[in-house]
PDB file of C-alpha atoms in Angstrom:
ATOM      1  CA  LYS A  85      33.393  11.121-195.179  1.00  0.00           C
ATOM      2  CA  LYS A  86      33.824   8.594-198.531  1.00  0.00           C
ATOM      3  CA  ALA A  87      37.010   7.521-198.887  1.00  0.00           C
ATOM      4  CA  LYS A  88      38.601   8.534-202.528  1.00  0.00           C
ATOM      5  CA  ALA A  89      40.084   6.700-205.292  1.00  0.00           C
ATOM      6  CA  ALA A  90      43.613   7.428-205.522  1.00  0.00           C
ATOM      7  CA  PRO A  91      43.891   8.770-209.340  1.00  0.00           C
ATOM      8  CA  LYS A  92      46.421   6.763-211.015  1.00  0.00           C
ATOM      9  CA  LYS A  93      48.407  10.067-212.650  1.00  0.00           C
ATOM     10  CA  LYS A  94      50.026  11.168-209.522  1.00  0.00           C
ATOM     11  CA  VAL A  95      52.808   8.035-209.588  1.00  0.00           C
ATOM     12  CA  VAL A  96      55.696   7.860-206.453  1.00  0.00           C
ATOM     13  CA  LYS A  97      58.872   5.837-208.446  1.00  0.00           C
ATOM     14  CA  THR A  98      60.916   5.979-205.547  1.00  0.00           C
ATOM     15  CA  LEU A  99      60.527   5.480-201.347  1.00  0.00           C
ATOM     16  CA  PRO A 100      62.149   8.511-199.997  1.00  0.00           C
ATOM     17  CA  GLU A 101      65.516   7.115-198.500  1.00  0.00           C
ATOM     18  CA  GLY A 102      64.953   5.013-195.672  1.00  0.00           C
ATOM     19  CA  VAL A 103      61.170   4.845-195.251  1.00  0.00           C
ATOM     20  CA  LYS A 104      59.512   1.689-195.145  1.00  0.00           C
ATOM     21  CA  TRP A 105      55.748   0.004-194.754  1.00  0.00           C
ATOM     22  CA  GLN A 106      55.021  -2.541-192.627  1.00  0.00           C
ATOM     23  CA  TRP A 107      51.384  -3.942-191.674  1.00  0.00           C
ATOM     24  CA  LYS A 108      51.404  -6.045-188.050  1.00  0.00           C
ATOM     25  CA  ASP A 109      50.365  -9.659-188.412  1.00  0.00           C
ATOM     26  CA  GLY A 110      49.879 -10.586-185.002  1.00  0.00           C
ATOM     27  CA  SER A 111      52.568  -9.517-182.479  1.00  0.00           C
ATOM     28  CA  LYS A 112      55.380  -9.370-185.661  1.00  0.00           C
ATOM     29  CA  TRP A 113      55.355  -6.195-187.952  1.00  0.00           C
ATOM     30  CA  LYS A 114      55.976  -7.662-191.642  1.00  0.00           C
ATOM     31  CA  ASP A 115      57.461  -5.487-194.454  1.00  0.00           C
ATOM     32  CA  PHE A 116      55.250  -4.328-197.468  1.00  0.00           C
ATOM     33  CA  VAL A 117      56.816  -5.444-201.153  1.00  0.00           C
ATOM     34  CA  GLU A 118      58.042  -2.890-203.088  1.00  0.00           C
ATOM     35  CA  GLU A 119      55.674  -2.486-204.844  1.00  0.00           C
ATOM     36  CA  ASP A 120      53.102  -1.984-202.593  1.00  0.00           C
ATOM     37  CA  GLU A 121      54.891   0.468-200.371  1.00  0.00           C
ATOM     38  CA  LEU A 122      55.556   2.978-203.741  1.00  0.00           C
ATOM     39  CA  LEU A 123      51.492   2.050-203.783  1.00  0.00           C
ATOM     40  CA  LEU A 124      50.782   3.245-200.317  1.00  0.00           C
ATOM     41  CA  GLU A 125      53.328   6.067-200.596  1.00  0.00           C
ATOM     42  CA  THR A 126      51.527   6.982-204.053  1.00  0.00           C
ATOM     43  CA  MET A 127      47.949   7.164-202.047  1.00  0.00           C
ATOM     44  CA  ARG A 128      49.945   9.384-198.907  1.00  0.00           C
ATOM     45  CA  GLU A 129      51.161  11.587-200.767  1.00  0.00           C
ATOM     46  CA  ILE A 130      47.762  12.377-203.016  1.00  0.00           C
ATOM     47  CA  ASN A 131      45.309  12.196-199.770  1.00  0.00           C
ATOM     48  CA  GLY A 132      47.679  13.385-197.316  1.00  0.00           C
ATOM     49  CA  GLU A 133      48.730  12.183-193.845  1.00  0.00           C
ATOM     50  CA  ASP A 134      45.102  12.248-192.465  1.00  0.00           C
ATOM     51  CA  GLY A 135      43.347  10.927-195.783  1.00  0.00           C
ATOM     52  CA  SER A 136      42.030   8.033-197.096  1.00  0.00           C
ATOM     53  CA  CYS A 137      41.433   6.066-200.291  1.00  0.00           C
ATOM     54  CA  VAL A 138      40.384   2.845-201.664  1.00  0.00           C
ATOM     55  CA  THR A 139      42.437   0.490-203.979  1.00  0.00           C
ATOM     56  CA  LYS A 140      42.270  -2.968-205.729  1.00  0.00           C
ATOM     57  CA  ASP A 141      45.646  -2.364-206.585  1.00  0.00           C
ATOM     58  CA  PHE A 142      47.896  -4.308-204.347  1.00  0.00           C
ATOM     59  CA  SER A 143      49.570  -7.334-205.490  1.00  0.00           C
ATOM     60  CA  PHE A 144      48.257  -9.749-203.220  1.00  0.00           C
ATOM     61  CA  ASN A 145      45.197  -8.561-203.783  1.00  0.00           C
ATOM     62  CA  GLN A 146      45.607  -9.355-208.050  1.00  0.00           C
ATOM     63  CA  GLY A 147      42.902 -12.207-209.246  1.00  0.00           C
ATOM     64  CA  PHE A 148      40.847 -10.972-206.336  1.00  0.00           C
ATOM     65  CA  ASP A 149      39.847  -8.040-206.867  1.00  0.00           C
ATOM     66  CA  THR A 150      38.801  -6.519-203.385  1.00  0.00           C
ATOM     67  CA  VAL A 151      38.850  -3.281-202.207  1.00  0.00           C
ATOM     68  CA  TYR A 152      40.915  -2.267-199.608  1.00  0.00           C
ATOM     69  CA  THR A 153      40.101   1.059-197.460  1.00  0.00           C
ATOM     70  CA  ILE A 154      43.312   2.916-196.471  1.00  0.00           C
ATOM     71  CA  ASP A 155      42.982   5.284-193.484  1.00  0.00           C
ATOM     72  CA  PHE A 156      46.509   7.610-193.144  1.00  0.00           C
ATOM     73  CA  LYS A 157      44.927   8.916-190.177  1.00  0.00           C
ATOM     74  CA  ALA A 158      44.208   5.872-188.070  1.00  0.00           C
ATOM     75  CA  MET A 159      47.250   3.850-190.326  1.00  0.00           C
ATOM     76  CA  THR A 160      44.939   0.879-191.005  1.00  0.00           C
ATOM     77  CA  GLN A 161      44.248  -1.277-194.093  1.00  0.00           C
ATOM     78  CA  LEU A 162      40.728  -2.647-194.165  1.00  0.00           C
ATOM     79  CA  ASN A 163      39.815  -5.490-196.171  1.00  0.00           C
ATOM     80  CA  ASN A 164      35.811  -4.001-197.123  1.00  0.00           C
ATOM     81  CA  ASP A 165      34.177  -7.444-197.949  1.00  0.00           C
ATOM     82  CA  SER A 166      35.444  -9.566-195.042  1.00  0.00           C
ATOM     83  CA  LYS A 167      36.206  -6.288-192.764  1.00  0.00           C
ATOM     84  CA  LYS A 168      39.667  -7.597-191.987  1.00  0.00           C
ATOM     85  CA  LYS A 169      40.944  -4.696-190.586  1.00  0.00           C
ATOM     86  CA  ARG A 170      44.994  -4.518-190.016  1.00  0.00           C
ATOM     87  CA  VAL A 171      47.274  -1.909-188.466  1.00  0.00           C
ATOM     88  CA  ILE A 172      50.008  -0.030-190.430  1.00  0.00           C
ATOM     89  CA  ARG A 173      53.123   1.805-190.077  1.00  0.00           C
ATOM     90  CA  ARG A 174      55.230   3.922-192.810  1.00  0.00           C
ATOM     91  CA  LEU A 175      59.299   3.558-191.238  1.00  0.00           C
ATOM     92  CA  GLU A 176      61.079   6.971-191.345  1.00  0.00           C
ATOM     93  CA  PRO A 177      64.999   7.098-190.750  1.00  0.00           C
ATOM     94  CA  LYS A 178      65.335   9.139-187.203  1.00  0.00           C
ATOM     95  CA  ALA A 179      66.492  12.556-187.762  1.00  0.00           C
ATOM     96  CA  ALA A 180      70.408  13.497-186.551  1.00  0.00           C
ATOM     97  CA  LYS A 181      69.342  14.909-183.353  1.00  0.00           C
ATOM     98  CA  ALA A 182      70.623  18.424-182.860  1.00  0.00           C
ATOM     99  CA  PRO A 183      73.435  18.530-179.928  1.00  0.00           C
ATOM    100  CA  PRO A 184      71.767  20.001-176.558  1.00  0.00           C
ATOM    101  CA  ALA A 185      72.114  23.797-175.694  1.00  0.00           C
ATOM    102  CA  GLY A 186      75.701  24.754-174.439  1.00  0.00           C
ATOM    103  CA  ALA A 187      76.983  21.279-175.710  1.00  0.00           C
ATOM    104  CA  GLY A 188      79.668  21.697-178.164  1.00  0.00           C
ATOM    105  CA  ALA A 189      82.313  24.449-179.262  1.00  0.00           C
ATOM    106  CA  GLY A 190      82.513  27.655-177.049  1.00  0.00           C
ATOM    107  CA  TRP A 191      84.732  30.504-177.158  1.00  0.00           C
ATOM    108  CA  TYR A 192      87.794  30.893-174.030  1.00  0.00           C
ATOM    109  CA  TRP A 193      89.431  34.164-173.234  1.00  0.00           C
ATOM    110  CA  TRP A 194      93.001  34.784-172.184  1.00  0.00           C
ATOM    111  CA  SER A 195      93.542  37.361-169.341  1.00  0.00           C
ATOM    112  CA  ASP A 196      96.182  40.350-169.723  1.00  0.00           C
ATOM    113  CA  ASP A 197      96.910  39.693-166.269  1.00  0.00           C
TER     114      ASP A 197
END
């Protein structure tokens, strides 16, 4: 399945609260700059969690025009020229855990005896 270019019409202006995009550099995770996080979020919104797309629009790519393929299912960023592939990730805030069944308030009856 061929990756499609991300359309320009739908743009995410702000990241959902607590969302962070990172790429793996060796054994360390590094943050994307906000401009690139918004680009990734927009492409993910358009193409879906299992989709892929191509772009030249990363901030670090200005003046180079290298084509990158983003695969949201595999969570990878591929430099189509050098074939260098990096793992990326989207961090979301952890949802509050529901208390275990039976925890919390309970009902008690006073006996008439």
